[in-house]
Coordinates of C-alpha atoms and ligand atoms in Angstrom, one line a residue:
X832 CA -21.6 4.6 13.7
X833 CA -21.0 4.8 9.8
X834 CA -21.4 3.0 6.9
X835 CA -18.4 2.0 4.7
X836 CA -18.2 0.9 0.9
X837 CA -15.4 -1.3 0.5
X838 CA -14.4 -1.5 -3.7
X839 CA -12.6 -5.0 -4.3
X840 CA -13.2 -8.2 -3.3
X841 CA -9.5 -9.6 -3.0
X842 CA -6.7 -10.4 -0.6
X843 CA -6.5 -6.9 1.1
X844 CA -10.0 -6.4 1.1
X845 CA -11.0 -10.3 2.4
X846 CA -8.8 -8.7 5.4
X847 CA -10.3 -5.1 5.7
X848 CA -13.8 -6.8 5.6
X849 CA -13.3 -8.9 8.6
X850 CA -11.8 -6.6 11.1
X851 CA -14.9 -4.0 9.8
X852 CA -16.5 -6.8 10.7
X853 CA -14.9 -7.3 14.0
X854 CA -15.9 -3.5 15.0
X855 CA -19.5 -3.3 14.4
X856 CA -19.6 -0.5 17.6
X857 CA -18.2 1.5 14.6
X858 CA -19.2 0.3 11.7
X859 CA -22.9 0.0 11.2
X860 CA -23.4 -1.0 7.6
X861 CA -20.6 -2.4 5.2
X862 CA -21.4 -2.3 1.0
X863 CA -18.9 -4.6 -0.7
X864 CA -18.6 -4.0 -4.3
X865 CA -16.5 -5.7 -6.8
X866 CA -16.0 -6.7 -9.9
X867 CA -16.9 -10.8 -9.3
X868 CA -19.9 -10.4 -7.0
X869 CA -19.5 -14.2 -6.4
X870 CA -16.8 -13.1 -4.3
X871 CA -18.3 -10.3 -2.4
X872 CA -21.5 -13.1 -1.9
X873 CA -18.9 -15.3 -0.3
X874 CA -17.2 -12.8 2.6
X875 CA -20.8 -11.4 3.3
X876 CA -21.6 -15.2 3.8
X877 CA -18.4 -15.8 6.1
X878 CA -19.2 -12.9 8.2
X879 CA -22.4 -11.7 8.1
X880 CA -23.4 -14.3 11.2
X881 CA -20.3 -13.2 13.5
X882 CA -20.8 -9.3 13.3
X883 CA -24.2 -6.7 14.0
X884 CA -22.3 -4.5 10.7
X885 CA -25.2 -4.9 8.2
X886 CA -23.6 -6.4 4.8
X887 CA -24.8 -5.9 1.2
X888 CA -22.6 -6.9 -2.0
X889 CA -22.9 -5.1 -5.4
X890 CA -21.3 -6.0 -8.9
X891 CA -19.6 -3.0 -10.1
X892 CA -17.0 -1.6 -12.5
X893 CA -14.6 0.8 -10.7
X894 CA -13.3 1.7 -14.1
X895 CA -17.2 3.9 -14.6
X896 CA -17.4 7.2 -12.5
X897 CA -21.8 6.4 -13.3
X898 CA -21.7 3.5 -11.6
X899 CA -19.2 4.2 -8.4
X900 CA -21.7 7.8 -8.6
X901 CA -25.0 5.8 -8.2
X902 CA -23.9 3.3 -5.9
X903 CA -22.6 6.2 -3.7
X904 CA -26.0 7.7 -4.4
X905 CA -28.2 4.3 -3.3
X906 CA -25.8 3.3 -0.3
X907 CA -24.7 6.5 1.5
X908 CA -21.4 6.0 2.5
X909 CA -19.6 7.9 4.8
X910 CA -16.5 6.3 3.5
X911 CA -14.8 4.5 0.7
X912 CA -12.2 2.3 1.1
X913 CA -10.5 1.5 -2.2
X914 CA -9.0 -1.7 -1.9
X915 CA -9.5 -2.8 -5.6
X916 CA -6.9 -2.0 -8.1
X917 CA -4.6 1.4 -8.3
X918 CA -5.7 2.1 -11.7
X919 CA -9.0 3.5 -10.6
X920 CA -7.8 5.2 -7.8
X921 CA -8.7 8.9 -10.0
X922 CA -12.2 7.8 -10.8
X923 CA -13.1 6.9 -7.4
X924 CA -11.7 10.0 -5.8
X925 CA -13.7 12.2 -8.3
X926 CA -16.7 10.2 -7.5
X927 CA -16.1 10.6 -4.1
X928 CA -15.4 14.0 -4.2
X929 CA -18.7 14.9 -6.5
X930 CA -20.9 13.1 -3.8
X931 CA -19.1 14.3 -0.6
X932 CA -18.0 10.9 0.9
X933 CA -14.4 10.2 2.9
X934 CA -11.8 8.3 0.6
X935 CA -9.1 5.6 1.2
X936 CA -6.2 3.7 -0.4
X937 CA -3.7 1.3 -0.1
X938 CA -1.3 2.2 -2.9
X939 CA -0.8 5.5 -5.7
X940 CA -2.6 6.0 -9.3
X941 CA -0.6 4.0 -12.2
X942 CA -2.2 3.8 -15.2
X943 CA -3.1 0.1 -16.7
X944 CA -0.8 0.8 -19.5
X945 CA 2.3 2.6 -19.2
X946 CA 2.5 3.6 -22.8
X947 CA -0.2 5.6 -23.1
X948 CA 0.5 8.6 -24.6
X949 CA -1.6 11.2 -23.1
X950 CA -0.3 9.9 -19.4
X951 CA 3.7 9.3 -21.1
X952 CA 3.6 12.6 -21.5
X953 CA 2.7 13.7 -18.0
X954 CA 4.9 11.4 -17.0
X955 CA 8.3 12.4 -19.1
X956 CA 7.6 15.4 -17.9
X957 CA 7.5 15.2 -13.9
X958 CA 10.0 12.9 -14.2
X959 CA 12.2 15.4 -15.8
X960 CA 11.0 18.3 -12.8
X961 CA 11.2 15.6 -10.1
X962 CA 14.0 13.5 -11.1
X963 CA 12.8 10.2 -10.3
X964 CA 11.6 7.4 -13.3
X965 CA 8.8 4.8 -11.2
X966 CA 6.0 4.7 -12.7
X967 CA 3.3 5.3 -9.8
X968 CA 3.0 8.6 -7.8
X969 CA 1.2 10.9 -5.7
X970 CA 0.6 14.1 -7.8
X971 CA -1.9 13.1 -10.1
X972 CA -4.1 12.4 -6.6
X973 CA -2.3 15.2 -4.4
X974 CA -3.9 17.8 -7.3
X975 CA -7.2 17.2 -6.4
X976 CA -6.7 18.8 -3.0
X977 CA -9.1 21.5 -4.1
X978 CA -12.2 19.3 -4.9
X979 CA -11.6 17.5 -1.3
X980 CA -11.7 20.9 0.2
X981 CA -14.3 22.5 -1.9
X982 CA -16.5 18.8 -0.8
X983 CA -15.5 19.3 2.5
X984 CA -14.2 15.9 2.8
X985 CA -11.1 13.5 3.3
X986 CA -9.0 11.9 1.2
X987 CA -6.8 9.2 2.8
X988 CA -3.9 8.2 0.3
X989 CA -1.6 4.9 0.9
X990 CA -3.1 3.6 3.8
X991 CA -2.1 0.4 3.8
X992 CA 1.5 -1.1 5.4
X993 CA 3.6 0.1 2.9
X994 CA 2.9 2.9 2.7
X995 CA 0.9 3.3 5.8
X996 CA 2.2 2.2 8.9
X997 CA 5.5 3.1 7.7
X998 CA 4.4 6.5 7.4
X999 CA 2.7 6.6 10.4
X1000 CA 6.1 5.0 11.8
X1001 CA 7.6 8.3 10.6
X1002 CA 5.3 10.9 11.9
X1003 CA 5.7 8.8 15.6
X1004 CA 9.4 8.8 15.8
X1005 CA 9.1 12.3 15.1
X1006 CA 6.8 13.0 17.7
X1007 CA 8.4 10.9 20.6
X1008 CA 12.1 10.1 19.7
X1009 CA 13.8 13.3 17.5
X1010 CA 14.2 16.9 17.4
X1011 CA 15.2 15.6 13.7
X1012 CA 15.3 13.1 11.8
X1013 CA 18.3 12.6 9.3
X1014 CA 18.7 9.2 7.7
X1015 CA 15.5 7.1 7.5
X1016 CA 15.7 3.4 6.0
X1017 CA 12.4 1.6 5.4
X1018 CA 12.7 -2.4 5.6
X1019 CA 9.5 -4.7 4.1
X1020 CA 10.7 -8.2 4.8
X1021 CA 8.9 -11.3 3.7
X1022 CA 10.2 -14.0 5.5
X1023 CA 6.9 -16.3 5.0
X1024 CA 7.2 -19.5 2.4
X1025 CA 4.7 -20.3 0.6
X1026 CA 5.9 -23.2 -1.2
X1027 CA 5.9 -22.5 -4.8
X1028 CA 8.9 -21.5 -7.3
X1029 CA 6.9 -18.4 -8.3
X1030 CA 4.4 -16.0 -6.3
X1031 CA 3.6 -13.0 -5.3
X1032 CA 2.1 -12.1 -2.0
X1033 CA -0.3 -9.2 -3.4
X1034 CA -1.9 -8.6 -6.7
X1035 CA 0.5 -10.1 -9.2
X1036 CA 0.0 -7.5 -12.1
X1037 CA 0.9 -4.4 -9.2
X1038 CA 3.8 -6.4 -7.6
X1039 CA 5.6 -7.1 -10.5
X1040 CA 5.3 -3.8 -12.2
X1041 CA 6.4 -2.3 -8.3
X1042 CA 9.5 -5.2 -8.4
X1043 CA 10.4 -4.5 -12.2
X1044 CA 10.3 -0.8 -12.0
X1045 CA 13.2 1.8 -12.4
X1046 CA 14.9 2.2 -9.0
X1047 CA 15.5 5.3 -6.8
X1048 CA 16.4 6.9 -3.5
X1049 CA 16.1 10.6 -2.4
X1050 CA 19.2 11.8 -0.6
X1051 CA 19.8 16.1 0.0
X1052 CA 16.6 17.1 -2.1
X1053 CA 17.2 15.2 -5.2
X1054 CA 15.9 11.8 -6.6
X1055 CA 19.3 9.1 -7.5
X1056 CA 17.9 6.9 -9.5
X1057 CA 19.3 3.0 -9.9
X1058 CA 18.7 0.2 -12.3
X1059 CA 16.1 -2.1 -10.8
X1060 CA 18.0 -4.5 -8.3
X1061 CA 21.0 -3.0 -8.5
X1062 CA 21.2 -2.3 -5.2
X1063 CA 21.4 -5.6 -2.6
X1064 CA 22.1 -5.6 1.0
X1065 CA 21.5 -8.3 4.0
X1066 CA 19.9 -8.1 7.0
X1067 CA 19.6 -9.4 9.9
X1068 CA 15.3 -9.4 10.8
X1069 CA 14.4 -9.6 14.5
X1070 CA 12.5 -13.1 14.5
X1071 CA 13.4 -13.4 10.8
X1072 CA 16.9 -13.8 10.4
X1073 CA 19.3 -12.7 7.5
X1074 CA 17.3 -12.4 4.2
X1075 CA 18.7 -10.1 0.8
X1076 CA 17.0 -7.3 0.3
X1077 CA 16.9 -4.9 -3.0
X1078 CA 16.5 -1.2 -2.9
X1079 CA 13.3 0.1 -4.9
X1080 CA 11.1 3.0 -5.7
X1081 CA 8.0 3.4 -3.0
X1082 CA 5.8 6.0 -3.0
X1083 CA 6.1 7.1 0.8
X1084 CA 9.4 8.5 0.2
X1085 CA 7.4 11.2 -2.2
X1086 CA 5.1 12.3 0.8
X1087 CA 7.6 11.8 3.8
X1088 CA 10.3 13.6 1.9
X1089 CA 7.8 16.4 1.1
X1090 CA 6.0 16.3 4.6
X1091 CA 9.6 16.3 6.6
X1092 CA 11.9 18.4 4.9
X1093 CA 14.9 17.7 7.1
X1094 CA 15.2 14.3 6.1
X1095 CA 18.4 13.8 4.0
X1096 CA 18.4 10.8 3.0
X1097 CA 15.4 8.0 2.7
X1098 CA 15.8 4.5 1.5
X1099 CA 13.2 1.6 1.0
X1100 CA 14.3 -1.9 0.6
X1101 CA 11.9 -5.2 -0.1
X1102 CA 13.9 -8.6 0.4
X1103 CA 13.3 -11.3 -1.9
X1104 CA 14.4 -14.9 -2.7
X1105 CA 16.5 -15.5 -5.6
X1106 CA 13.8 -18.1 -7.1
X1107 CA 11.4 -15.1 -7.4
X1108 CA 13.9 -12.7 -9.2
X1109 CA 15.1 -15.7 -11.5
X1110 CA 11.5 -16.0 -12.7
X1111 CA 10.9 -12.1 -13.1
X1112 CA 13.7 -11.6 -14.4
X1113 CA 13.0 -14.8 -17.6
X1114 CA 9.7 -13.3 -17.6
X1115 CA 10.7 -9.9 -18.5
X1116 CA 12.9 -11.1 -20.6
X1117 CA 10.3 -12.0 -23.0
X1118 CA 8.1 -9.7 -22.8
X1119 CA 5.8 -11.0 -20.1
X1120 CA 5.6 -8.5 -18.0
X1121 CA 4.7 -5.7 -19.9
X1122 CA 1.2 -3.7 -19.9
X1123 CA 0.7 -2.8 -23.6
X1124 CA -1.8 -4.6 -25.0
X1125 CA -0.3 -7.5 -27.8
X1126 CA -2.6 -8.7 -30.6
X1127 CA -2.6 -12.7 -29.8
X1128 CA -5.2 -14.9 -33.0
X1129 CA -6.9 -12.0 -33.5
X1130 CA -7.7 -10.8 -29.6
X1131 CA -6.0 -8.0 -27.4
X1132 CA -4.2 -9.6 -24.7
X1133 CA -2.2 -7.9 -22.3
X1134 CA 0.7 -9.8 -21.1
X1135 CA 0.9 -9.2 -17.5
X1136 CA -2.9 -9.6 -17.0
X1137 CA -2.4 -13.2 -18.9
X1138 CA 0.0 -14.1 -16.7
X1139 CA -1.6 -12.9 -13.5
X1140 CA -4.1 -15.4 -14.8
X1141 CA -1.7 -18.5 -14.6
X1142 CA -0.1 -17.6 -11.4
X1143 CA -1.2 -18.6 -7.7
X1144 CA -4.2 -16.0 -6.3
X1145 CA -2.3 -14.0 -3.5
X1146 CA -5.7 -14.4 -1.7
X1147 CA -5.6 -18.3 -2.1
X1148 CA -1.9 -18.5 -0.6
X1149 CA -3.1 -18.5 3.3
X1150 CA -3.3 -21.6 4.4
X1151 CA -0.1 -22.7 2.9
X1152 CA 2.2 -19.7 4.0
X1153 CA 4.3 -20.2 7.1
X1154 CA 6.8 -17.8 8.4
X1155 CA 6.8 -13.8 9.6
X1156 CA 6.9 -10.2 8.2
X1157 CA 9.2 -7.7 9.8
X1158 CA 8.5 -4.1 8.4
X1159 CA 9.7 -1.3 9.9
X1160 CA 11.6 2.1 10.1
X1161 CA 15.7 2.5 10.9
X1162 CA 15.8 6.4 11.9
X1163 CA 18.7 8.4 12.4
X1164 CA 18.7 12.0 14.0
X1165 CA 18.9 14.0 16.9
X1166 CA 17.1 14.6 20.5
X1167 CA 18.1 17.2 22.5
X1168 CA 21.5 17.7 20.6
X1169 CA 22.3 13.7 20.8
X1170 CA 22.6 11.5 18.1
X1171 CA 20.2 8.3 17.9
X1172 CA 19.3 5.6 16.4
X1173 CA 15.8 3.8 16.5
X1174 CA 14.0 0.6 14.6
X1175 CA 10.4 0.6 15.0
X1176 CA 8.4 -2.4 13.7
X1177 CA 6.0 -4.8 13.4
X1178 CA 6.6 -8.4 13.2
X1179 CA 3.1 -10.3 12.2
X1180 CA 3.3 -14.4 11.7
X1181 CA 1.0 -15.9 8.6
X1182 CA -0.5 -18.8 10.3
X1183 CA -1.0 -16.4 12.9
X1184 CA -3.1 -14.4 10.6
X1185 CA -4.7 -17.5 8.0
X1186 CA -6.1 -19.0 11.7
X1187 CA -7.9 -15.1 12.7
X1188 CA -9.1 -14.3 9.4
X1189 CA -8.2 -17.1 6.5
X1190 CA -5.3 -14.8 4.7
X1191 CA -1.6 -14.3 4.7
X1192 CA 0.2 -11.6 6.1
X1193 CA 0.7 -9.5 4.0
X1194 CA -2.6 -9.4 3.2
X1195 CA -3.2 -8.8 6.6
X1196 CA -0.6 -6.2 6.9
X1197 CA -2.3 -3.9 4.5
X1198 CA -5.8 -4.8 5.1
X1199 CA -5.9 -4.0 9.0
X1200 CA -4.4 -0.4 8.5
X1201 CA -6.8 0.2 6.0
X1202 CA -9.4 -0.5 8.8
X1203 CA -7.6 1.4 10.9
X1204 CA -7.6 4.7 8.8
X1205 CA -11.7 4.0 8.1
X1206 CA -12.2 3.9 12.2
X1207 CA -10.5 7.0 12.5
X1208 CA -12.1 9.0 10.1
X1209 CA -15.5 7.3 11.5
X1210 CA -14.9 8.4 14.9
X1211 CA -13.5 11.9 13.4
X1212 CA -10.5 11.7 15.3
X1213 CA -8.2 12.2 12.1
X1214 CA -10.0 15.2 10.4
X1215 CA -9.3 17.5 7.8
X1216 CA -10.4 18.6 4.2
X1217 CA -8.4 17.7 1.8
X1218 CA -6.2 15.1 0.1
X1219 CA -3.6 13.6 3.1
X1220 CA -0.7 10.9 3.7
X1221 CA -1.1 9.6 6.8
X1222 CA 1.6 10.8 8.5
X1223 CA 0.1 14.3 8.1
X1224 CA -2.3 13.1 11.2
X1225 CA -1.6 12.7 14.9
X1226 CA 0.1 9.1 15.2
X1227 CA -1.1 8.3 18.5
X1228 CA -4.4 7.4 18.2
X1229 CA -3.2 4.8 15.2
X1230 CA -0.2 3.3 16.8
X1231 CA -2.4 2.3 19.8
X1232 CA -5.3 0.9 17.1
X1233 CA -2.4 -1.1 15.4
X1234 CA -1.7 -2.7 19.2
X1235 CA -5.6 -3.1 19.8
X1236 CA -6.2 -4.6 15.8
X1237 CA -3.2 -7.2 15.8
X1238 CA -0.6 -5.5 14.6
X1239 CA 1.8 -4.5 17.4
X1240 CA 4.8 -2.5 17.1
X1241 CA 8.1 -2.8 18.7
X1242 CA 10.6 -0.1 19.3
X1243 CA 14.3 -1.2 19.0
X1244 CA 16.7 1.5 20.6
X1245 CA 19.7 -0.3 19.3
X1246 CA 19.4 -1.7 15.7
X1247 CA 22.0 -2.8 12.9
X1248 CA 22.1 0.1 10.4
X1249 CA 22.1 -0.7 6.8
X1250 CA 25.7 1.1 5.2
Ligands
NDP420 P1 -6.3 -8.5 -5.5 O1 -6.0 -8.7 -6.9 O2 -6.4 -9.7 -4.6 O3 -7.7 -7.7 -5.3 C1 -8.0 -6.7 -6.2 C2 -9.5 -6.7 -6.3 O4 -10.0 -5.6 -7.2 C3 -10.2 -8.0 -6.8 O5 -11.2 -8.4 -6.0 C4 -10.6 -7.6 -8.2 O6 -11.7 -8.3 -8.7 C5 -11.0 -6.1 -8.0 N1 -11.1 -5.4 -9.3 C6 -10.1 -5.4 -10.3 N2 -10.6 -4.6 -11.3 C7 -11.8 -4.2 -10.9 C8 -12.7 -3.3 -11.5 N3 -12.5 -2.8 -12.8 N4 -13.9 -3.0 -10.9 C9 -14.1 -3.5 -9.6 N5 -13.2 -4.3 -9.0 C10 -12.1 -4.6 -9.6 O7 -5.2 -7.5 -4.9 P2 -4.8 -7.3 -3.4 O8 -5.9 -7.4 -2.5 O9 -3.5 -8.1 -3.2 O10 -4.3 -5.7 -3.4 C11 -5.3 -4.7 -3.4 C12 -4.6 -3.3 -3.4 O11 -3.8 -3.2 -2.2 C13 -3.7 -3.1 -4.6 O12 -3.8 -1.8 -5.0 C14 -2.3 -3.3 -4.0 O13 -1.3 -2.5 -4.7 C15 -2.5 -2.7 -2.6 N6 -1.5 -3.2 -1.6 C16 -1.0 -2.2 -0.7 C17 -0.1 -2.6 0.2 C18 0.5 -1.6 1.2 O14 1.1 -2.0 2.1 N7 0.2 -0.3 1.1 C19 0.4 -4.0 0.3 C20 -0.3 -4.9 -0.6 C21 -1.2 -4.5 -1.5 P3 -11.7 -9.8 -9.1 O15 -11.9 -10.5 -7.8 O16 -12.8 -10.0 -10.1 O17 -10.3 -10.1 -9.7

């Protein structure tokens, strides 16, 4: 049995708190801290009578290492789970790594504003060694490898769908299906509607900074990088249908890349409707989306965080969302000297998911992996000191929790490639 401090109170986490919830022979004692305890009052209220997992709520900052230290310190955690925002993901590793307690996340450190110049110049930088021009990767986290091995402890990075399952996806094919993998293609498809012009289906501020981003692919060791949505393909979903989808930067194609060498060429695509890249796109245009604080009658206001203000909650988008995901992996390689091809996804349905736990599916998407990856640390049966992607662990024991937590995979021997 452990006991698990969940930071953020939002769609992911409203998700990750109820499956905890649902495996109380694991998980003895859940903490949820956030920064509107209102919110944490609420799930612990929504739950607390359906599960033995003891709940407690806390107000915190995840922006102060004190507070994250001394709430470590009063609750005990074996693990964190980060579900808040990316931004913090540095202070809550250190904390976690001064106090000797597991760590988890769904997505890889950006800074809140991308014109900073201390981090610009990191950035310029590794951009120049590495080639590729996104604003979010894994080595600011992968360089605190030491202090998780000095601690003794695990750090879990990207362990939601995207990355996540995906990588997961990647370290099973390997195992099962190739002697090696060549061309790998990762699809995130959306085909739920949620009925307005304009909204996004995870934190607003992070999914428009993710959409809006410099693009890039890696193909034979080197990073080709794209204007954002430059590159458009269709496809043809299992239980979707044909939906447009745009090539962008994701942060799994750092680790796989690193983690499987042979792989020559890795792609991820994200499909979206052209109401939602006519907004961006205006919004950009004038200066909406960007994360440097404006001066605005004599207050600081940063643009995107304004806007995130007047758009939809992700969280609040549930009961209205109808439709499916189809995410998933196209793989190209070779067993025992024959070539093959091999799609393995997940198709999850939004009403599906609002009538289980009240949230859409995306939400749902991320927040039961992130469950996932807590159970198995719990139970030890992923391991290790050290900062880790998730496909650096044994994929069995996580593909059959995904069948077992409601998010079941299918393997496609025969799939549509994208040219
Ligand atoms: P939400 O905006 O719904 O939730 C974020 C939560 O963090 C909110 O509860 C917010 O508090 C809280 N928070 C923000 N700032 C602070 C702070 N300073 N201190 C404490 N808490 C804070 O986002 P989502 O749930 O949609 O996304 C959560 C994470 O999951 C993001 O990092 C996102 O990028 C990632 N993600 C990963 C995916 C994957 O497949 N790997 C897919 C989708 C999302 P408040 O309630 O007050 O706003």
């Amino acid at each position: 049995m452990s006991k698990v401090l969940v930071i953020g109170c939002g769609g992911v986490a409203s998700v990750a708190i109820a499956k905890i919830c649902q495996r109380d022979d694991i998980f003895s004692h859940l903490c949820i801290a956030s920064r509107t305890l209102s919110k944490c009052g609420a799930m612990k209220e929504k739950w607390q009578s359906a599960t033995k997992t003891q709940i407690s709520t806390k107000k915190i900052d995840a922006n102060s290492k004190p507070q994250v230290v001394d709430l470590i310190r009063q609750f005990e955690p074996d693990i964190l789970l980060h579900l808040g925002m990316p931004y913090h993901n540095i202070v809550l590793m250190q904390a976690c790594a001064e106090c000797k307690v597991h760590y988890i996340d769904t997505a890889s450190y950006e800074p809140e504003d991308t014109n900073d110049p201390v981090w610009r110049k990191q950035y310029d930088k590794r951009c120049k060694e590495k080639g590729f021009v996104a604003y979010f990767d894994y080595e600011e986290q992968w360089s605190y490898d030491k202090a998780f091995k000095d601690a003794g402890v695990t750090a879990l990075l990207g362990g939601g769908f995207d990355p996540g399952v995906t990588s997961v996806f990647v370290a099973y094919a390997k195992k099962h299906y190739f002697d090696t993998i060549e061309y790998v293609d990762i699809l995130d498809c959306n085909g739920g509607d949620h009925g307005y012009p304009f909204a996004t289906n995870f934190n607003t501020e992070i999914n428009l900074r993710e959409v809006s981003s410099p693009a890039d692919y890696y193909e034979d060791g080197k990073w080709i990088p794209v204007p954002a949505m430059s590159i458009k393909r269709q496809y043809d979903f299992p239980e979707v249908g044909v939906k447009d989808m745009y090539l962008l930067h994701h942060e799994e194609i750092e680790s796989l890349t690193k983690n499987f060498p042979e792989i020559k060429r890795m792609r991820f695509y994200m499909t979206f409707g052209q109401s939602y890249l006519t907004h961006m796109k205006c919004l950009e245009d004038v200066g909406m989306l960007q994360s440097t604080p404006i001066e605005f009658n004599g207050q600081h206001i940063i643009p995107i965080q304004f806007l995130k203000t007047l758009m939809p909650d992700p969280s609040t988008l549930g009961a209205r969302t109808v439709g499916k995901t189809n995410i998933g992996c196209i793989f190209t390689g070779y067993k025992d000297g024959k070539k093959r091809n091999i799609y393995i996804y997940n198709v999850c349905d939004h009403q599906e998911s609002y009538r289980e736990v009240g949230s859409q599916a995306i939400s749902y998407t991320t927040g039961v992996p992130a469950m996932i990856c807590a159970a198995l640390i719990s139970k030890g049966i992923w391991k290790g000191a050290g900062v880790f992607n998730l496909e650096e662990f044994d994929p069995d024991p996580f593909m059959e929790m995904l069948n077992t937590s409601g998010l079941p995979w299918k393997v496609d021997e025969n799939p549509v490639l994208v040219d």
